[in-house]
Tab-separated table of C-alpha atoms in Angstrom:
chain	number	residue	atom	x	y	z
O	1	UNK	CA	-3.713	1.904	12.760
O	2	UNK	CA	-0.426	0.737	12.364
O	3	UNK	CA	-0.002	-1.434	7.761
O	4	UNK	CA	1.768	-4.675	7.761
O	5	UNK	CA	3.128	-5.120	4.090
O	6	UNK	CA	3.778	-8.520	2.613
O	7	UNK	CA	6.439	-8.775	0.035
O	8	UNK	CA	8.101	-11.611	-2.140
O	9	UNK	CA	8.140	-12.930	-5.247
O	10	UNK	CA	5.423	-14.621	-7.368
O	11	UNK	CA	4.023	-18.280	-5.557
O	12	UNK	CA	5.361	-18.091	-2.447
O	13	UNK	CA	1.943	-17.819	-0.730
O	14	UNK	CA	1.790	-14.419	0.448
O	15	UNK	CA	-2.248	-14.481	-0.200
O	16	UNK	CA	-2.425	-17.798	1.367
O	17	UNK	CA	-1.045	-15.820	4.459
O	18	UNK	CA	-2.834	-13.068	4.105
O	19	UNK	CA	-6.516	-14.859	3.773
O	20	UNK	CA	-5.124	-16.456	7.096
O	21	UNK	CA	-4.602	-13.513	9.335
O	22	UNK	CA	-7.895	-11.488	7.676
O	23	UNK	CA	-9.579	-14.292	8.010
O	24	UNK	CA	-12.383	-12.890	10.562
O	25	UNK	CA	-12.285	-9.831	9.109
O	26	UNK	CA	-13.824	-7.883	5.783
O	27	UNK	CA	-10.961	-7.284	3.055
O	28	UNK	CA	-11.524	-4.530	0.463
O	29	UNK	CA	-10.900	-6.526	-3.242
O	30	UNK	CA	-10.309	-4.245	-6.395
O	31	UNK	CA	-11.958	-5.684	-8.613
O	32	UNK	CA	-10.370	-4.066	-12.134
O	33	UNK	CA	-7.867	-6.312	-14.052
O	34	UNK	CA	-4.204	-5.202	-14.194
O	35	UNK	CA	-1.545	-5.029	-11.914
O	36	UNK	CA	-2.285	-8.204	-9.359
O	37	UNK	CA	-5.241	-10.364	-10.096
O	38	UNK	CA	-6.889	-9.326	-6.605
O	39	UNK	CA	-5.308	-6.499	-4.683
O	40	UNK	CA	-5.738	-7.131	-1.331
O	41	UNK	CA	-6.566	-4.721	1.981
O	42	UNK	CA	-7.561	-6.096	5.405
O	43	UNK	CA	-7.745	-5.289	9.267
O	44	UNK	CA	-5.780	-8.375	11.140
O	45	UNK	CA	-6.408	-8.943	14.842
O	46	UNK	CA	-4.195	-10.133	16.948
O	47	UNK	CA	-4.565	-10.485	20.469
O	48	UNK	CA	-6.525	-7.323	20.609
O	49	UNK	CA	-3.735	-5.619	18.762
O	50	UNK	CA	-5.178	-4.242	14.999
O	51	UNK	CA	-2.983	-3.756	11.800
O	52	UNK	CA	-4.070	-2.886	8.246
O	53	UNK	CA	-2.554	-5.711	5.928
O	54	UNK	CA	-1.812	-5.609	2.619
O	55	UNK	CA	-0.924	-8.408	0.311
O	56	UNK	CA	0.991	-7.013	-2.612
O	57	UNK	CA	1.434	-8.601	-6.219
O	58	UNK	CA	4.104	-10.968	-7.106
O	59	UNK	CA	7.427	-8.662	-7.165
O	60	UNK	CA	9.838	-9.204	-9.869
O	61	UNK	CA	12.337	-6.031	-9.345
O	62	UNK	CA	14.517	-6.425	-12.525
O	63	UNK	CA	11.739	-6.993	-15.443
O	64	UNK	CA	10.864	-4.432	-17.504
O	65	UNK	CA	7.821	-6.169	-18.602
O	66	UNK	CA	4.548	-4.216	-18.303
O	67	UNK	CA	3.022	-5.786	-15.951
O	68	UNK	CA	5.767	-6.648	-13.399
O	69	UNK	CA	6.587	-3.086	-13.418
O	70	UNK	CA	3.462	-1.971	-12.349
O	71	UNK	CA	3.366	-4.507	-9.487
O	72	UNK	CA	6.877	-3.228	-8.408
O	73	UNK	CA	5.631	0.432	-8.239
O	74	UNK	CA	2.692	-1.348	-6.577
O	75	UNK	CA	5.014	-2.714	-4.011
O	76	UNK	CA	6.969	0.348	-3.500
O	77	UNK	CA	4.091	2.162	-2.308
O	78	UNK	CA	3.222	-0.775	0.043
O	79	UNK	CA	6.672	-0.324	1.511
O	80	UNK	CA	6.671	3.519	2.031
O	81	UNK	CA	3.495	3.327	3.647
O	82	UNK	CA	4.275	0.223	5.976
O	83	UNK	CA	5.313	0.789	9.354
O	84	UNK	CA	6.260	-3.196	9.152
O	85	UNK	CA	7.629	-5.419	5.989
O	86	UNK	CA	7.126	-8.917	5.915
O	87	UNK	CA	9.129	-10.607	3.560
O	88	UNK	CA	8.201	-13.981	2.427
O	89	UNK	CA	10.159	-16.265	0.572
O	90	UNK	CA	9.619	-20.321	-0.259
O	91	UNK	CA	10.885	-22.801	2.116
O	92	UNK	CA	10.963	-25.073	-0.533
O	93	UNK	CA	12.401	-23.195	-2.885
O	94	UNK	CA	15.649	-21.753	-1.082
O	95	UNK	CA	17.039	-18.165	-1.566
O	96	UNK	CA	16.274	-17.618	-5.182
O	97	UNK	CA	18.034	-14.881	-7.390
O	98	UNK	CA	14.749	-13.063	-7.204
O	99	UNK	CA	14.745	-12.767	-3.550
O	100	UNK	CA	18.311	-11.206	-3.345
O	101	UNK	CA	17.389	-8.810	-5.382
O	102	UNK	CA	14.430	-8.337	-3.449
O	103	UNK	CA	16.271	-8.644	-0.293
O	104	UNK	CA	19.019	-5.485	-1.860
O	105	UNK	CA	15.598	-3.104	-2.622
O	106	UNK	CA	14.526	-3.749	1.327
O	107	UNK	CA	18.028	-2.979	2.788
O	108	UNK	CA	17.915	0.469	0.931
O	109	UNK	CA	14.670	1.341	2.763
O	110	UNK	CA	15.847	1.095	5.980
O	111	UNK	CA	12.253	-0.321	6.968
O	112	UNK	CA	11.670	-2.576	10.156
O	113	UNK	CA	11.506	-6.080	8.057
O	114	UNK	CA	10.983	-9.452	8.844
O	115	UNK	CA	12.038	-12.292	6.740
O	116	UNK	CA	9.252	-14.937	7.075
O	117	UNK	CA	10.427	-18.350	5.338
O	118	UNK	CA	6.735	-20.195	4.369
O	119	UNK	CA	5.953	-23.381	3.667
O	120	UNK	CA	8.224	-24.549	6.174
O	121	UNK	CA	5.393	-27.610	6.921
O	122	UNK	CA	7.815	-29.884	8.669
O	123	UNK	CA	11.107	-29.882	11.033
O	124	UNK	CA	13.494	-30.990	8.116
O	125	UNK	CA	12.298	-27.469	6.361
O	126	UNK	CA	12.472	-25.650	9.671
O	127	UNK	CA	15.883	-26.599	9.480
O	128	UNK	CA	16.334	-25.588	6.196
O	129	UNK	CA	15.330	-22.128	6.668
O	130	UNK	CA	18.811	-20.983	7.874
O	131	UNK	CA	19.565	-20.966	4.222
O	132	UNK	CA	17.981	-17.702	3.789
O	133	UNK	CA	20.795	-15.721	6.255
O	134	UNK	CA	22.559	-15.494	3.051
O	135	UNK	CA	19.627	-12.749	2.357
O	136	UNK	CA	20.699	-10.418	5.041
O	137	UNK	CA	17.806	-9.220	6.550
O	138	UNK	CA	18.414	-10.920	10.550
O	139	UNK	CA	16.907	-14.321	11.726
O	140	UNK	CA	14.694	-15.952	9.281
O	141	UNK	CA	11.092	-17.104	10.645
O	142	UNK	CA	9.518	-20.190	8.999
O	143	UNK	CA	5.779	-20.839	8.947
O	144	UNK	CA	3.370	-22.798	6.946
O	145	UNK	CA	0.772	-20.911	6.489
O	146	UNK	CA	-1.583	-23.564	4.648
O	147	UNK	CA	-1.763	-24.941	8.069
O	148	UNK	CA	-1.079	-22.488	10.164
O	149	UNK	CA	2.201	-24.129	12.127
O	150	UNK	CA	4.242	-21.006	13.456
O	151	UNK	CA	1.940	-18.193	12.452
O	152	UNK	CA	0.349	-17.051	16.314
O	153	UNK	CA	4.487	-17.081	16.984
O	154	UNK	CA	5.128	-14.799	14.008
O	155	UNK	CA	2.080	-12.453	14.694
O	156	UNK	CA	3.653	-12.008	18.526
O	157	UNK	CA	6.681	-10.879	16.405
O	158	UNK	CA	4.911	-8.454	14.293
O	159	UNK	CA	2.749	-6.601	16.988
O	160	UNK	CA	5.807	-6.235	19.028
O	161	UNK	CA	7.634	-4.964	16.258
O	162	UNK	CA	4.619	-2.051	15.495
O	163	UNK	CA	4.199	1.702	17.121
O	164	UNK	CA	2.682	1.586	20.018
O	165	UNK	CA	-0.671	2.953	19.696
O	166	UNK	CA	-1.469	6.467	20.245
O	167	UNK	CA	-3.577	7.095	23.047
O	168	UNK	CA	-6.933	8.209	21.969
O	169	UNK	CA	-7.819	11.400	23.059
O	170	UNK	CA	-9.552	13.678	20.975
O	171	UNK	CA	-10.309	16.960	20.933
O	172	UNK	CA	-13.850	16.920	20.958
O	173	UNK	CA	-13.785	20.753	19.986
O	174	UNK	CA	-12.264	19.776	16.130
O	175	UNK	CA	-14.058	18.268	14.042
O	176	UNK	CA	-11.951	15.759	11.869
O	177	UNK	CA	-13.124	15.107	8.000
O	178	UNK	CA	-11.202	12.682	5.825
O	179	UNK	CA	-11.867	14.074	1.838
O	180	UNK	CA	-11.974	10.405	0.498
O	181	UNK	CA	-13.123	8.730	-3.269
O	182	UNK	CA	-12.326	7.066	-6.491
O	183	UNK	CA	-9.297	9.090	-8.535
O	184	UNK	CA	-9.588	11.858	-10.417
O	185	UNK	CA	-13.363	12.695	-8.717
O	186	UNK	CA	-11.869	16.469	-7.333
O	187	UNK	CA	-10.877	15.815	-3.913
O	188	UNK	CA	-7.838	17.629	-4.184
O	189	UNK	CA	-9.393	20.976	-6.164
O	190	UNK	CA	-12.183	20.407	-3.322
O	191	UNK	CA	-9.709	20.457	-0.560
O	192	UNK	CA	-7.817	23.641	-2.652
O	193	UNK	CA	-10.776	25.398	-2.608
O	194	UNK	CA	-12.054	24.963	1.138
O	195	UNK	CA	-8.461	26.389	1.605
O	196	UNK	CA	-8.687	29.284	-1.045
O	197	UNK	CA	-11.582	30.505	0.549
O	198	UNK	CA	-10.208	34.405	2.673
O	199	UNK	CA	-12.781	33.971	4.882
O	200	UNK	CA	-10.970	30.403	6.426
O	201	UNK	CA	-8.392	30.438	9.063
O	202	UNK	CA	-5.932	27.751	8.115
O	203	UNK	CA	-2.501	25.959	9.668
O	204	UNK	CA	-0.807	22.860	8.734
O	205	UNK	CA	0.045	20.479	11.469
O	206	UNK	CA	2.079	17.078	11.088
O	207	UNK	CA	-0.464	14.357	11.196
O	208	UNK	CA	-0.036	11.051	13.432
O	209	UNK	CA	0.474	9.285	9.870
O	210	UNK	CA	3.944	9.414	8.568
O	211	UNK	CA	4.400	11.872	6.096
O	212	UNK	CA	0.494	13.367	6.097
O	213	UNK	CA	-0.371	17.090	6.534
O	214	UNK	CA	-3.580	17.558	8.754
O	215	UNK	CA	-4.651	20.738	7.354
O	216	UNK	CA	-7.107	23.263	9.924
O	217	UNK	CA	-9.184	25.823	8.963
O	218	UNK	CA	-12.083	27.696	11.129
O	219	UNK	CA	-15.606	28.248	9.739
O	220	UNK	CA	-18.506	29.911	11.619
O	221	UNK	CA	-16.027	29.591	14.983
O	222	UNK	CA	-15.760	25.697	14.196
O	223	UNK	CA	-12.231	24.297	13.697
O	224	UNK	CA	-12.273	21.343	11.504
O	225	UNK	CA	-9.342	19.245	10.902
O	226	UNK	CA	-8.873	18.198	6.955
O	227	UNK	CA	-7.014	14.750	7.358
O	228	UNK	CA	-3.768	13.734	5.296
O	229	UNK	CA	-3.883	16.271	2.582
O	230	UNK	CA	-0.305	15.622	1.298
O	231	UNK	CA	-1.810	12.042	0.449
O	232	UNK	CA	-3.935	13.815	-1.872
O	233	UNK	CA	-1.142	16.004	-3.430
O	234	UNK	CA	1.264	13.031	-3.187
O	235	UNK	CA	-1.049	10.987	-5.706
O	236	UNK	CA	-0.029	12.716	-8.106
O	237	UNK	CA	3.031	11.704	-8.622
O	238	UNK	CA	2.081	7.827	-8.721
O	239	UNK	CA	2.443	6.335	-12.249
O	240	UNK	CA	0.441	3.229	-12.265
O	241	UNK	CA	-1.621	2.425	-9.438
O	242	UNK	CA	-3.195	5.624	-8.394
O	243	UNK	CA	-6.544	3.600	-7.316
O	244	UNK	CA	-3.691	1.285	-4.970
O	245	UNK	CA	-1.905	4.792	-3.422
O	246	UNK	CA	-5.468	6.297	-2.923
O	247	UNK	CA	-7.198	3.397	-1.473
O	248	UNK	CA	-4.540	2.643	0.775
O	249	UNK	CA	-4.550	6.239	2.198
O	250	UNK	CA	-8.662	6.124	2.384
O	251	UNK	CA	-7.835	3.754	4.700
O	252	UNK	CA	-5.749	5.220	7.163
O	253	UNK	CA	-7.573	8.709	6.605
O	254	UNK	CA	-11.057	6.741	7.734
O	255	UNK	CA	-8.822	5.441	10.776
O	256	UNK	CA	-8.307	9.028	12.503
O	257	UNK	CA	-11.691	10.724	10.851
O	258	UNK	CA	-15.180	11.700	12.350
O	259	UNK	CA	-17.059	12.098	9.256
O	260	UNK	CA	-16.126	10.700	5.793
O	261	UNK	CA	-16.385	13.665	2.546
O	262	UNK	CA	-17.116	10.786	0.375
O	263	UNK	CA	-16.274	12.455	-3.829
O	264	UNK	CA	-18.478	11.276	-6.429
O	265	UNK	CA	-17.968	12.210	-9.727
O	266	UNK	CA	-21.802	14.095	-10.752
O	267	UNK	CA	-21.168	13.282	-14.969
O	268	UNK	CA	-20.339	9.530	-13.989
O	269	UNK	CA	-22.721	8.963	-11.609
O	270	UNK	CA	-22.290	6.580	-8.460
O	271	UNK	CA	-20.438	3.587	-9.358
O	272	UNK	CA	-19.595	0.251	-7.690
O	273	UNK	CA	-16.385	1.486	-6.740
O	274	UNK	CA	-18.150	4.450	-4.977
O	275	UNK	CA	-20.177	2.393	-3.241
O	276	UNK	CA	-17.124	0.464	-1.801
O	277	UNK	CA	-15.489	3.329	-0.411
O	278	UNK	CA	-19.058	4.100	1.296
O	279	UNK	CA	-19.129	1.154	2.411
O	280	UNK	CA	-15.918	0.851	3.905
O	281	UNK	CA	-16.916	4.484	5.635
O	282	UNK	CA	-19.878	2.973	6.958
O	283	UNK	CA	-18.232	-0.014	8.722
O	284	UNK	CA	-15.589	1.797	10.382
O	285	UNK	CA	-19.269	3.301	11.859
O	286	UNK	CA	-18.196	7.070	10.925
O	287	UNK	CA	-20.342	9.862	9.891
O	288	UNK	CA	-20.770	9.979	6.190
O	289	UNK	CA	-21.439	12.949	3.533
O	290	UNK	CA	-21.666	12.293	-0.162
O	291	UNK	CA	-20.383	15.220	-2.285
O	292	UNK	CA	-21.613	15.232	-5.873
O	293	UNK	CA	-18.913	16.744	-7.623
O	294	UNK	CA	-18.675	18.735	-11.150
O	295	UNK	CA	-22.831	19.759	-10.719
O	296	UNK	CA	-21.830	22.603	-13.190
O	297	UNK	CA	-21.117	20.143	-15.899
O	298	UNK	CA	-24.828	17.918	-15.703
O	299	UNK	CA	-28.000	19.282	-17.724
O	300	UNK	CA	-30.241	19.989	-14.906
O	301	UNK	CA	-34.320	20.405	-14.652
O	302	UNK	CA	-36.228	20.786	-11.810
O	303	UNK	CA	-36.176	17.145	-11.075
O	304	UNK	CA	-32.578	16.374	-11.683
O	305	UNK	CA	-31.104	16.711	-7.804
O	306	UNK	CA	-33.815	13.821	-6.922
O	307	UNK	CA	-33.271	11.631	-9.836
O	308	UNK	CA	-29.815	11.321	-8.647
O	309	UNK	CA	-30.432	10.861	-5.106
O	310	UNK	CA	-32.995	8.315	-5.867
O	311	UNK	CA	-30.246	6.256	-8.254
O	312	UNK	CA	-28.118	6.143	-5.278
O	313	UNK	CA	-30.829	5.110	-3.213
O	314	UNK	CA	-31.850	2.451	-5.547
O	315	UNK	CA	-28.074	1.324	-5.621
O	316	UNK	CA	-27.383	1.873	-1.668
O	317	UNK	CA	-30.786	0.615	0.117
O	318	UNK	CA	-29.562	0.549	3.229
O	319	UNK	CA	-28.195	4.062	2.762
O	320	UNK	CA	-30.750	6.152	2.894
O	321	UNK	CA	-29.691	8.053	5.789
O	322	UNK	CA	-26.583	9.351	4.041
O	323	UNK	CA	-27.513	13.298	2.772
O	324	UNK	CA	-25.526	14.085	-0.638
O	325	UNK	CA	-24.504	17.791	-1.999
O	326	UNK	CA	-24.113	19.027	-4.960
O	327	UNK	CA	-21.486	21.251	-5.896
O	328	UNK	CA	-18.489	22.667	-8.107
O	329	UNK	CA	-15.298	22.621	-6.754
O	330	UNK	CA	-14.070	24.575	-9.646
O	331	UNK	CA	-16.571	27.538	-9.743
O	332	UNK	CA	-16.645	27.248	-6.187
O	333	UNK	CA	-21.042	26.574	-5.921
O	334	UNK	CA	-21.956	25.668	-3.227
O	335	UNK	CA	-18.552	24.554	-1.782
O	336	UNK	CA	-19.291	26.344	1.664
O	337	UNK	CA	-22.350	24.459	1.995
O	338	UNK	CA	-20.059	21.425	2.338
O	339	UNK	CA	-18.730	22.652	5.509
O	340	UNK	CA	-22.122	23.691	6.997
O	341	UNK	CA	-23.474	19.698	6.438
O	342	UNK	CA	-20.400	18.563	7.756
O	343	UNK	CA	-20.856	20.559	11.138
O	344	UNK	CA	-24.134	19.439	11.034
O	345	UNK	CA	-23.436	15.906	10.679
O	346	UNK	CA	-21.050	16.313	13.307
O	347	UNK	CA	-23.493	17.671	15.956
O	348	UNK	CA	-25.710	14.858	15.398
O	349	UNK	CA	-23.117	12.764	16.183
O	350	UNK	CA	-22.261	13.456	19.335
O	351	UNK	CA	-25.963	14.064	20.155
O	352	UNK	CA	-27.455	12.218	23.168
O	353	UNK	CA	-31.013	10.896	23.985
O	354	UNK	CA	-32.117	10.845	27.004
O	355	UNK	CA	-33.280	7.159	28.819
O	356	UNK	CA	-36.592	7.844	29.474
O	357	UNK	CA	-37.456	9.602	25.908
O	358	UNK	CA	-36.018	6.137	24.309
O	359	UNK	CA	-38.697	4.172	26.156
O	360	UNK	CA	-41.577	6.264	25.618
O	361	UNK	CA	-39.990	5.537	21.889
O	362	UNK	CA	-39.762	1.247	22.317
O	363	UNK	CA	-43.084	1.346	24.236
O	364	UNK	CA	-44.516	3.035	20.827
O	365	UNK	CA	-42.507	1.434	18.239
O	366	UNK	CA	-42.965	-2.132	19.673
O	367	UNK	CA	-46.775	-1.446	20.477
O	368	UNK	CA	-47.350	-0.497	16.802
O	369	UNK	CA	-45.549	-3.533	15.514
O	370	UNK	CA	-45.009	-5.921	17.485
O	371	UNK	CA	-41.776	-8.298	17.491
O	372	UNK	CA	-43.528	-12.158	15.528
O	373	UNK	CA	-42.879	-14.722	17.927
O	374	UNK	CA	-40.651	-17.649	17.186
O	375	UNK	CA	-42.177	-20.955	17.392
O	376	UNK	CA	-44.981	-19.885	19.722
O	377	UNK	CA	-42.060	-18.177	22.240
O	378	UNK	CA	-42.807	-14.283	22.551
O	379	UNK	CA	-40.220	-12.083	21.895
O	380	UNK	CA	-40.519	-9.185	24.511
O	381	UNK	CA	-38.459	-6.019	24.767
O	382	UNK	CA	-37.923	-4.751	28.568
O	383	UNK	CA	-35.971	-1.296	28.026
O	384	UNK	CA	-33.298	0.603	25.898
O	385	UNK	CA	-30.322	3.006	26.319
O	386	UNK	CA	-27.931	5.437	24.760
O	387	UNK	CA	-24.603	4.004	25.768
O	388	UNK	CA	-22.342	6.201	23.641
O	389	UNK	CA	-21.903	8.751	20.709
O	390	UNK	CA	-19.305	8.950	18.119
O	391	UNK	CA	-20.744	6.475	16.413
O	392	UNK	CA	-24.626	6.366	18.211
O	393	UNK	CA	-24.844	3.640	20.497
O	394	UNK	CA	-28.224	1.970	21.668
O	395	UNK	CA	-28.425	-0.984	23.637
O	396	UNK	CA	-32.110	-2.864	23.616
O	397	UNK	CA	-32.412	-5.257	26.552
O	398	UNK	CA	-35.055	-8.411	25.314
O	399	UNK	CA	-35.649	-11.684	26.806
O	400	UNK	CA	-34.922	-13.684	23.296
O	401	UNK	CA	-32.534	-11.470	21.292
O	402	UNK	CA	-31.511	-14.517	19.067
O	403	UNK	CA	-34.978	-14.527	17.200
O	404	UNK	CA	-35.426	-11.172	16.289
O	405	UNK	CA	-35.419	-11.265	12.696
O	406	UNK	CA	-33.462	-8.785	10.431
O	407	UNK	CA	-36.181	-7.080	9.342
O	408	UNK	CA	-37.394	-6.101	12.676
O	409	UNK	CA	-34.164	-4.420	13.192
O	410	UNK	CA	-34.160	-2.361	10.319
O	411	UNK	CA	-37.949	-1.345	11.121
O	412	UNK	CA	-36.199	-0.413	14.504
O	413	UNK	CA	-33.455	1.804	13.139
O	414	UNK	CA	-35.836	3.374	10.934
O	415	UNK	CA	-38.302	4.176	13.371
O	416	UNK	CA	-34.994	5.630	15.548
O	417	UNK	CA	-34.325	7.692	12.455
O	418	UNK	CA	-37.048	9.225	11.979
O	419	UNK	CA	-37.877	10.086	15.531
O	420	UNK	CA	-34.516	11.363	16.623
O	421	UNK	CA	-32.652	12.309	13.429
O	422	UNK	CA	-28.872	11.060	13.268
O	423	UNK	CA	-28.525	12.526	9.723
O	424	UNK	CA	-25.308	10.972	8.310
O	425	UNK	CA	-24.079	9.095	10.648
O	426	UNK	CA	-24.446	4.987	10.781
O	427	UNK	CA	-26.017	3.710	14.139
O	428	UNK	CA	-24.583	0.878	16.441
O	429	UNK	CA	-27.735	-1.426	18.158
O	430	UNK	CA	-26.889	-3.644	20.538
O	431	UNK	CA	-29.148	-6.122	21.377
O	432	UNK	CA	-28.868	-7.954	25.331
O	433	UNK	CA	-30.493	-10.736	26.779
O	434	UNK	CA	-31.634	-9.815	30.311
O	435	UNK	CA	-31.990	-12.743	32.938
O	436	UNK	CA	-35.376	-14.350	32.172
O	437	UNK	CA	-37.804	-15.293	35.041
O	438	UNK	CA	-39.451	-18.581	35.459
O	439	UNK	CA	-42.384	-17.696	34.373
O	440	UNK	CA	-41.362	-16.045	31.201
O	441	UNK	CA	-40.086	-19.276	29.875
C-alpha cells in the first residue's frame, strides 16, 4: 500500500487534514509523550484507491532545540518512506521563512511532492495562494480542510500521483511472515537466528517495498518468505524515534504478510503497546503468532507457561484463538518450533469446509442455543458457506440479520472454533439477509 506523508510547519492544520481523509477509518495513536503530542498512522480511501497516511509533527528544520530535532528526524523518516509528500503550508499566513527552508530540505529529496496551500476558505485566499510559487515546488493547491472545500480535488491529485498497484498474485506455495513488535523485543536476533540455522536454505530477493530485503529460507520443503528484513537492520541506525521507524514499517510489512510473528518481550510481559500491534495484525484479518521472547531469562515452575498465557488472555479477551511460543532467540530454544507453528498456522488458513459439514454445524449450534427474538420477531438462520480463505470467510444467510446481538456472534465464532480449528488466524462472518416470504413476516 502505497504512504502519503504530510509535512509543514507547526499550526498549519496538517492533523485537521489528516482526521479528514482517515476519517472512516481506524488510526494507530502512540500514546508516549515526546516528539509530537499524537503521532498519527491511518489507511485513507479514496475512490477505492487505499494509502497509508501519516501526519508528522510540526517541522522546524533549523532549531537545535530538543524537541524540534526529534520531530525533524521524525519527518525525515516520513519522507524516505513516502512514495508521495504533501506539503502544507498556511493560506493565511503566506510563504513563511520556515517553509523555504522546508521547501530547500524537499527539493534535495527528489520526492514526488505536492504543495497543498490550507485554509484557503474563500476565493480572495484561493487567489492568494499563488504566493507560495516563490517556494518552488510546481503549482500550489489550496484547500480548507476545516470544511472540506477542495479536498476530493486534491485526493484525485494524490492517487494519480501514487504507484500503480501491484497486481495481487501470490504464490500460494510461500508462505509470507512479517517478524513485527515493540523495539528492542529481539526481532532482529530472531530473524538472525532463523537465518543462522545450516539446516535453512536462504536467498535475498528485493521486496515490492522500496528499499526492503524479503529474505527466503526452506524448512521441512516449505519456503517461507521473511518480509522487509533490512527494515529491521535499518532501525538501527534511527536516533530518536525508533518506535516511529518501526511502527511505520509494521505497517507496510502487515500489508504484503500472511501471518504476523508478533515479539513480545517474556521479562516485560505483554504490554498495551503489544496489544496494539496485535491488534492492528488482527484487523488487517491476517494470521497471528505471538512469540514470547527471552524465556531463558524468566524463573519458571511448572505453572509458569500458563500463567502467562492466561495474563494475555485476561488482557486480550477476544484473543483467545491466538497460540503464543516461548523461546530464546539467543540460545536458540525452541526457535525452530517457531517455524513449525507458523506452517501450521498457515495450513489452517487456507483450509476449506465443506457446505454441507457447515450446516450440519448451524443446524446444531442454533438448535442448542437458539438466536432471542427481537420484540416478539424470530430471528431464523436458513444456511451458511465458506466463501474464501486467506483470511476464513463464512457467510450466514438469516431472515433478520440486524437483530442478532453481539453476543450471539461471538457464541457463533466460538462454536466455529472449536469445531473446525482455525488456530491463529482471525475469522471474517458475514451475515446476509435472504428475501423473506410473506408469511415469515
Amino acid at each position: 500500500m502505497p504512504v502519503v506523508a504530510i509535512i509543514g510547519r507547526p499550526n498549519v492544520g496538517k492533523s485537521t487534514f489528516f482526521n479528514r481523509i482517515c476519517k472512516s477509518r481506524q488510526a494507530i495513536t502512540d500514546d508516549r509523550p515526546g516528539v509530537t503530542r499524537d503521532r498519527h498512522y491511518g489507511t485513507a480511501d479514496w475512490a477505492g484507491h487505499y494509502f497509508v497516511a501519516i501526519d508528522t509533527g510540526g517541522l522546524v528544520p533549523a532549531s537545535d532545540e530538543v524537541y524540534e530535532a526529534k520531530v525533524r528526524e521524525q519527518a525525515e523518516i516520513a519522507i524516505e518512506e513516502a512514495d508521495l509528500v504533501l506539503f502544507m503550508v498556511d493560506a493565511r499566513v503566506g510563504p513563511a521563512d520556515i517553509d523555504l527552508d522546508i521547501a530547500k530540505l524537499l527539493r534535495k529529496t527528489h520526492k514526488p511532492t505536492l504543495l497543498v496551500v490550507n485554509k484557503s476558505d474563500n476565493d480572495a485566499l484561493e487567489l492568494d495562494a499563488s504566493s507560495f510559487y516563490s517556494l518552488g515546488l510546481g503549482d500550489p493547491f489550496p484547500i480548507a480542510s476545516n470544511s472540506g472545500r477542495n479536498v476530493g480535488n486534491l485526493l484525485d491529485l494524490v492517487v494519480a500521483g501514487l504507484p500503480a498497484a501491484e497486481p495481487e498474485e501470490p504464490d500460494s506455495s510461500v508462505l509470507h511472515v512479517a517478524v513485527i513488535g515493540r523495539p528492542n523485543v529481539g526481532k532482529s536476533s530472531l530473524v538472525n537466528r532463523l537465518l543462522g540455522d545450516e539446516r535453512l536454505i536462504v536467498a535475498d530477493q528485493p521486496g515490492t517495498t522500496r528499499d526492503a530485503i524479503d529474505t527466503e529460507l526452506s524448512y521441512n520443503d516449505q519456503r517461507i518468505m521473511l518480509i522487509d528484513t533490512a527494515g529491521l537492520r535499518r532501525a538501527a541506525r534511527v536516533k530518536d524515534n525508533i518506535e516511529f521507524y518501526t511502527t511505520l514499517r509494521s505497517i507496510r510489512s502487515l500489508q504484503r504478510a500472511d501471518i504476523a510473528a508478533v515479539l513480545v518481550e517474556a521479562p516485560e510481559g505483554i504490554t498495551g503497546q503489544d496489544i496494539k500491534i496485535i491488534e492492528q495484525a488482527e484487523q488487517e484479518r491476517k494470521g497471528i503468532l505471538i512469540v514470547v521472547n527471552k524465556w531463558d531469562l524468566v524463573e519458571k515452575d511448572t505453572h509458569t507457561i500458563d500463567q502467562f498465557t492466561a495474563t494475555f488472555h485476561e488482557k486480550a479477551r477476544l484473543m483467545s484463538y491466538i497460540p503464543l511460543i516461548f523461546v530464546s532467540a539467543l540460545s536458540g530454544q525452541r526457535v525452530t518450533k517457531v517455524l513449525d507453528q507458523l506452517i501450521e498456522i498457515w495450513q489452517e488458513r487456507l483450509k476449506r469446509i465443506p457446505t454441507a459439514e457447515l450446516n450440519d454445524f448451524l443446524e446444531e449450534v442454533v438448535h442448542a442455543r437458539p438466536p432471542a427474538a427481537h420484540r416478539g420477531v424470530f430471528i431464523k438462520f436458513y444456511y451458511m458457506t465458506q466463501t474464501d480463505v486467506a483470511p476464513p470467510t463464512f457467510v450466514f444467510f438469516v431472515n433478520y440479520p440486524e437483530h442478532l446481538d453481539k453476543s450471539y456472534l461471538r457464541y457463533l465464532e466460538n462454536r466455529l472454533r472449536e469445531r473446525f480449528g482455525f488456530v491463529g488466524n482471525a475469522l471474517r462472518l458475514k451475515f446476509n439477509q435472504r428475501v423473506r416470504s410473506k408469511e415469515q413476516h
